[in-house]
PDB file of C-alpha atoms in Angstrom:
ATOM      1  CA  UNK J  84      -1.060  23.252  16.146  1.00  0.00           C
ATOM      2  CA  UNK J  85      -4.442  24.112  14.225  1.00  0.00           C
ATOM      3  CA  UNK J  86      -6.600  21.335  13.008  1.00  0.00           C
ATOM      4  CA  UNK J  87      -6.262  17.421  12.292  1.00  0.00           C
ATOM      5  CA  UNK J  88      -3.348  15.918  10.478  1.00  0.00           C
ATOM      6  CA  UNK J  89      -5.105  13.144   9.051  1.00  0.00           C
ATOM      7  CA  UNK J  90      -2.032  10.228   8.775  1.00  0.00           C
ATOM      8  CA  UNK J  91      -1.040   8.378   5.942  1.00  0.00           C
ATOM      9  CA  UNK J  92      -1.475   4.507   5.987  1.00  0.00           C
ATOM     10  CA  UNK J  93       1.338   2.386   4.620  1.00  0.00           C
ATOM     11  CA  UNK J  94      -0.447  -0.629   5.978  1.00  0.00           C
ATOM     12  CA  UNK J  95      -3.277  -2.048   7.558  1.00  0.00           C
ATOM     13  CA  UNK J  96      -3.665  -5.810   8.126  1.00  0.00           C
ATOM     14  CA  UNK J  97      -5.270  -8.215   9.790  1.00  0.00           C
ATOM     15  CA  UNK J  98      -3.741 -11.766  11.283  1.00  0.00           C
ATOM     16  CA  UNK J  99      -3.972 -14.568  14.187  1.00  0.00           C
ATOM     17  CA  UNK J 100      -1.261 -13.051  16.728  1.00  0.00           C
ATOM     18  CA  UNK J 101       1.127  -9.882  16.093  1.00  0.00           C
ATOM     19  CA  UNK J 102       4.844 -10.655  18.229  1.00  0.00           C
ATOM     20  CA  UNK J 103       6.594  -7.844  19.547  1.00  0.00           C
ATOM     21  CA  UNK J 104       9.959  -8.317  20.147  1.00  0.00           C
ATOM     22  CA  UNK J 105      11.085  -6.698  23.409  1.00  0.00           C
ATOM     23  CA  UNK J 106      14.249  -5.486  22.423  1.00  0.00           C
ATOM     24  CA  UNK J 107      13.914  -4.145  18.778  1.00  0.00           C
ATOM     25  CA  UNK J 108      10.323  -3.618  19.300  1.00  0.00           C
ATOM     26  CA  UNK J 109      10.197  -5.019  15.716  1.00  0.00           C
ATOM     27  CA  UNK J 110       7.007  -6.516  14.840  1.00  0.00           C
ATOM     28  CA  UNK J 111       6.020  -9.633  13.546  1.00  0.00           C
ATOM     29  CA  UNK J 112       2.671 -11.063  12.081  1.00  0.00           C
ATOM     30  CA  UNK J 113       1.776 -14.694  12.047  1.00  0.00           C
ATOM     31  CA  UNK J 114      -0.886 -15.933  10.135  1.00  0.00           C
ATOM     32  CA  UNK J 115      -1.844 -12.762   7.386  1.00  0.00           C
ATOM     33  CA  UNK J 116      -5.595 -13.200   6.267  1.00  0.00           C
ATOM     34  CA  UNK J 117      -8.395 -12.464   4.204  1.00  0.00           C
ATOM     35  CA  UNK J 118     -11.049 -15.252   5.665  1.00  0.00           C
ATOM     36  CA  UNK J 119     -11.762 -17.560   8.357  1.00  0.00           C
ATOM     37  CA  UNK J 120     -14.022 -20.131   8.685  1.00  0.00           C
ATOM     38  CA  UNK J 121     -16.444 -21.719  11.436  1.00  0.00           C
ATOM     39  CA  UNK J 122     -18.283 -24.313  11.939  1.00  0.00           C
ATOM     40  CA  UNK J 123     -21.133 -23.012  14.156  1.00  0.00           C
ATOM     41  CA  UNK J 124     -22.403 -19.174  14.705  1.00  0.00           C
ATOM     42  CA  UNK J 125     -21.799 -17.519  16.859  1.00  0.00           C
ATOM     43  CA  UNK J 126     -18.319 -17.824  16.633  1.00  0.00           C
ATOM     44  CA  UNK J 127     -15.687 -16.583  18.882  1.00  0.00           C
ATOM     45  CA  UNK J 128     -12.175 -16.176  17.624  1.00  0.00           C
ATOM     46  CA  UNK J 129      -9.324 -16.694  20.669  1.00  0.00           C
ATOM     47  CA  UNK J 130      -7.542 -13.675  19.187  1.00  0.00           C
ATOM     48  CA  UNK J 131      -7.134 -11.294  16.301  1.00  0.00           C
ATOM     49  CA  UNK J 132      -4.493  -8.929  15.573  1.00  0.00           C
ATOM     50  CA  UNK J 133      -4.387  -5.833  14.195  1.00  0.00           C
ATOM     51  CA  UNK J 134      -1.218  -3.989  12.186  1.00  0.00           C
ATOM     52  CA  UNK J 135      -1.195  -0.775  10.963  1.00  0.00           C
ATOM     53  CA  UNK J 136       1.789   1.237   9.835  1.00  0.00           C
ATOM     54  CA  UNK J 137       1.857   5.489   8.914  1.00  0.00           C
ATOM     55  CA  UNK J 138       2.924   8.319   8.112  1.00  0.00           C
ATOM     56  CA  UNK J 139       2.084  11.904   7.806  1.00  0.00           C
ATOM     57  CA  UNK J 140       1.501  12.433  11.206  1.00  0.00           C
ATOM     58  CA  UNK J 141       1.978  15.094  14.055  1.00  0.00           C
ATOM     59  CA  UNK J 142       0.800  15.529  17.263  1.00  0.00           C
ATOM     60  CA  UNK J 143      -1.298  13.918  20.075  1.00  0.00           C
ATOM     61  CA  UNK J 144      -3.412  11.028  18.638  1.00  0.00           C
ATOM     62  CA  UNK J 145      -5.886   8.605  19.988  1.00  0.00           C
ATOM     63  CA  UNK J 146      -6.504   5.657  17.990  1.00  0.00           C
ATOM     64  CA  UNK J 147      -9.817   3.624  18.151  1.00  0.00           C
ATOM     65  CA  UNK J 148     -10.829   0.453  16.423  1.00  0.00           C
ATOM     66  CA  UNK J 149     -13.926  -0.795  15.166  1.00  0.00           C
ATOM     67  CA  UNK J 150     -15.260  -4.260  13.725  1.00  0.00           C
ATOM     68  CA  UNK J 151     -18.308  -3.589  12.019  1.00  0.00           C
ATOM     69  CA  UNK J 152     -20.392  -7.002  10.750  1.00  0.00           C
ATOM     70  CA  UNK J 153     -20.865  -5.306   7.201  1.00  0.00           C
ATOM     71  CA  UNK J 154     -23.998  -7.513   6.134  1.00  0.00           C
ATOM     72  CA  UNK J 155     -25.939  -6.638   9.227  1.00  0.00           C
ATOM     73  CA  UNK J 156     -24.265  -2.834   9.179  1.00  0.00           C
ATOM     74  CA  UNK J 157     -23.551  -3.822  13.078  1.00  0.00           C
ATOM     75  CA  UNK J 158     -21.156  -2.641  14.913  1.00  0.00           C
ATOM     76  CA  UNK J 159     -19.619  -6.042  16.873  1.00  0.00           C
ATOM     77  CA  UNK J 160     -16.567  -4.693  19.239  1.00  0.00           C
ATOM     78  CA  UNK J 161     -14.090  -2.282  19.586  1.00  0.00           C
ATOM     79  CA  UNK J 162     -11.045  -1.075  21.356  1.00  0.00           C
ATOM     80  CA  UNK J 163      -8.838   1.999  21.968  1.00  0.00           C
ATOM     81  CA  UNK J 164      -5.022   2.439  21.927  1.00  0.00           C
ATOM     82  CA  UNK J 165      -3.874   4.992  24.515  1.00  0.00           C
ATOM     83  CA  UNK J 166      -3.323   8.480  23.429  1.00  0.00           C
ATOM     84  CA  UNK J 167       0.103   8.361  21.379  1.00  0.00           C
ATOM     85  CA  UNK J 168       2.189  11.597  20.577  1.00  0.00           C
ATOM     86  CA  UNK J 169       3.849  12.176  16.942  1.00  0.00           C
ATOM     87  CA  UNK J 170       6.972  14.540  16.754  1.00  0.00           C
ATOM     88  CA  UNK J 171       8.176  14.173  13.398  1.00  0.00           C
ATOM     89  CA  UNK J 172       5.616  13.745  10.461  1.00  0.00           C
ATOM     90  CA  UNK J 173       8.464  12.066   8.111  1.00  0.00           C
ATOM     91  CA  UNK J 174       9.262   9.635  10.161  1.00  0.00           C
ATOM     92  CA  UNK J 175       6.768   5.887   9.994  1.00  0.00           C
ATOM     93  CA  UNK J 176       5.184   4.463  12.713  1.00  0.00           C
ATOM     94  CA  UNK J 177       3.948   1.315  13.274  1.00  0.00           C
ATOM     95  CA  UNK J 178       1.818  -0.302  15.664  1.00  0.00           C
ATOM     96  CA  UNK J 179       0.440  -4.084  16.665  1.00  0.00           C
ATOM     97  CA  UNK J 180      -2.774  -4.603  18.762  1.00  0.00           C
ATOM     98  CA  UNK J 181      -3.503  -8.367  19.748  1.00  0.00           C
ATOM     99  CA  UNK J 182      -7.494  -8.238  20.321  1.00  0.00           C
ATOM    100  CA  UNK J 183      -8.392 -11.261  22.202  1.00  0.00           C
ATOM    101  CA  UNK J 184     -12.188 -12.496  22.335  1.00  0.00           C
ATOM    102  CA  UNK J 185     -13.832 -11.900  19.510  1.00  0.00           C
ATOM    103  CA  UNK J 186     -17.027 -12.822  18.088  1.00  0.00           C
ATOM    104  CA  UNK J 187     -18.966 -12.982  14.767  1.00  0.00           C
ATOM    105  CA  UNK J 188     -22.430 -13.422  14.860  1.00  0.00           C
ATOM    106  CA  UNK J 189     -22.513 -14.906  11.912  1.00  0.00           C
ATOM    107  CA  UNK J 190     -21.022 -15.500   8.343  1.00  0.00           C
ATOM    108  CA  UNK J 191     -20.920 -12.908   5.985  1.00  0.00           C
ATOM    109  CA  UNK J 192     -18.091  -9.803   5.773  1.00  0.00           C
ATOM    110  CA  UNK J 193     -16.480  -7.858   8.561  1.00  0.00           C
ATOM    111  CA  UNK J 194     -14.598  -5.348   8.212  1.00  0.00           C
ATOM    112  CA  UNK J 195     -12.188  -3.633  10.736  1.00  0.00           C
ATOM    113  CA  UNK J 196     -11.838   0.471  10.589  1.00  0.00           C
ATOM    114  CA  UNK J 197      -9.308   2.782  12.147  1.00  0.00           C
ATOM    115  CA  UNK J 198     -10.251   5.903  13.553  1.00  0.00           C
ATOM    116  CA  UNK J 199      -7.755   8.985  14.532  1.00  0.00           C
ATOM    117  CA  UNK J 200      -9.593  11.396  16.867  1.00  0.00           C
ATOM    118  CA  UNK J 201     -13.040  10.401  15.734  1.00  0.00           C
ATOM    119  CA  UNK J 202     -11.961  10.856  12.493  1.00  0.00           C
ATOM    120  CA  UNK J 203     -11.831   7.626   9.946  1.00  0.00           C
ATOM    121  CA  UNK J 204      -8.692   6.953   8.524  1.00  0.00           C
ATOM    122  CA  UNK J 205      -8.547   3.143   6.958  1.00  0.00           C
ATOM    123  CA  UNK J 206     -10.779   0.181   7.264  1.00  0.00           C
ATOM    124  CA  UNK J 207      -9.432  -3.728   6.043  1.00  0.00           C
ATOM    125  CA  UNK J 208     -12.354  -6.244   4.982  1.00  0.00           C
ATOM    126  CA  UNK J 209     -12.207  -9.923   5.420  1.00  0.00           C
ATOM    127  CA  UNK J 210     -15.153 -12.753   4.974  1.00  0.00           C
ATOM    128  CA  UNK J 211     -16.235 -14.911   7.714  1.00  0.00           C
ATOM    129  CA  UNK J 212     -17.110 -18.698   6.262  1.00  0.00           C
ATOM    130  CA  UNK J 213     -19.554 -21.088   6.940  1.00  0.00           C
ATOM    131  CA  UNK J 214     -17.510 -24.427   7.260  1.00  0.00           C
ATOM    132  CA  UNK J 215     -19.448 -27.112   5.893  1.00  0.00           C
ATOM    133  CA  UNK J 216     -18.979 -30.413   8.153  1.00  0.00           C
ATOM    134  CA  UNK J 217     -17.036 -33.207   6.783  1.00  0.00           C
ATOM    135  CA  UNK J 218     -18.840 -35.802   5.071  1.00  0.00           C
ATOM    136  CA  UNK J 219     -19.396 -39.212   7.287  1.00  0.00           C
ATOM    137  CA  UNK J 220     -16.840 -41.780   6.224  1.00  0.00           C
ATOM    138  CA  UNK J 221     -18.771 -44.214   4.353  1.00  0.00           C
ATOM    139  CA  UNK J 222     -18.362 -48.351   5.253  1.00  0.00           C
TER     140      UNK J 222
END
């Protein structure tokens, strides 16, 4: 086959923990979101997971993603799926990747891209918060 097949994306979300269920190998994502907060910076994050669903594709493909601390244009971690073969372009594919570990230097937006072969396919933005501490209870 000549030349990339760049994939359709459906989907592309972020959460706390994706659930794969053994049988079906239907996925489930608990706790969809746009922001977290902390309290203190650097923050790590026990886990993140990462769903993205497509289309549109054929042939041998290795995914990589990136998180990329968009206010410091940083680069912060990232991860590779093993190579995964397409047969049939019509059909959808989906795929869940629990990322455990993470940190954020600090608050601001992050945003988490999907590469295909070195080629960028998708990216999903989310904001990182500052949590302010509670106020003192007064007597």
């Amino acid at each position: 086959m000549a030349g990339f097949i760049k994939p359709i994306i459906h989907a592309f979300l972020v959460c706390d923990t994706i659930i794969i269920d053994s049988l079906t190998g239907k996925k489930s994502l608990i706790g969809a979101f746009t922001h977290l907060w902390a309290k203190t910076f650097p923050c790590q994050h026990p886990q993140v997971g990462v769903y993205f669903s497509l289309t549109d594709a054929e042939g041998r493909y290795a995914f990589e993603i990136q998180l990329v601390y968009l206010d410091q244009d940083q680069t912060v971690g990232k991860g590779s799926l093993p190579p995964i073969d397409i047969s049939n372009r019509l059909m959808t594919q989906d795929f869940g990747v629990n990322i455990p570990y993470l940190m954020f230097p600090g608050p601001g937006r992050y945003e988490f891209r999907l590469y295909a072969d070195g080629h960028f396919i998708t990216q999903k933005d989310f904001q990182v918060i500052q949590q302010e501490s509670s106020p003192s209870p007064q007597s």
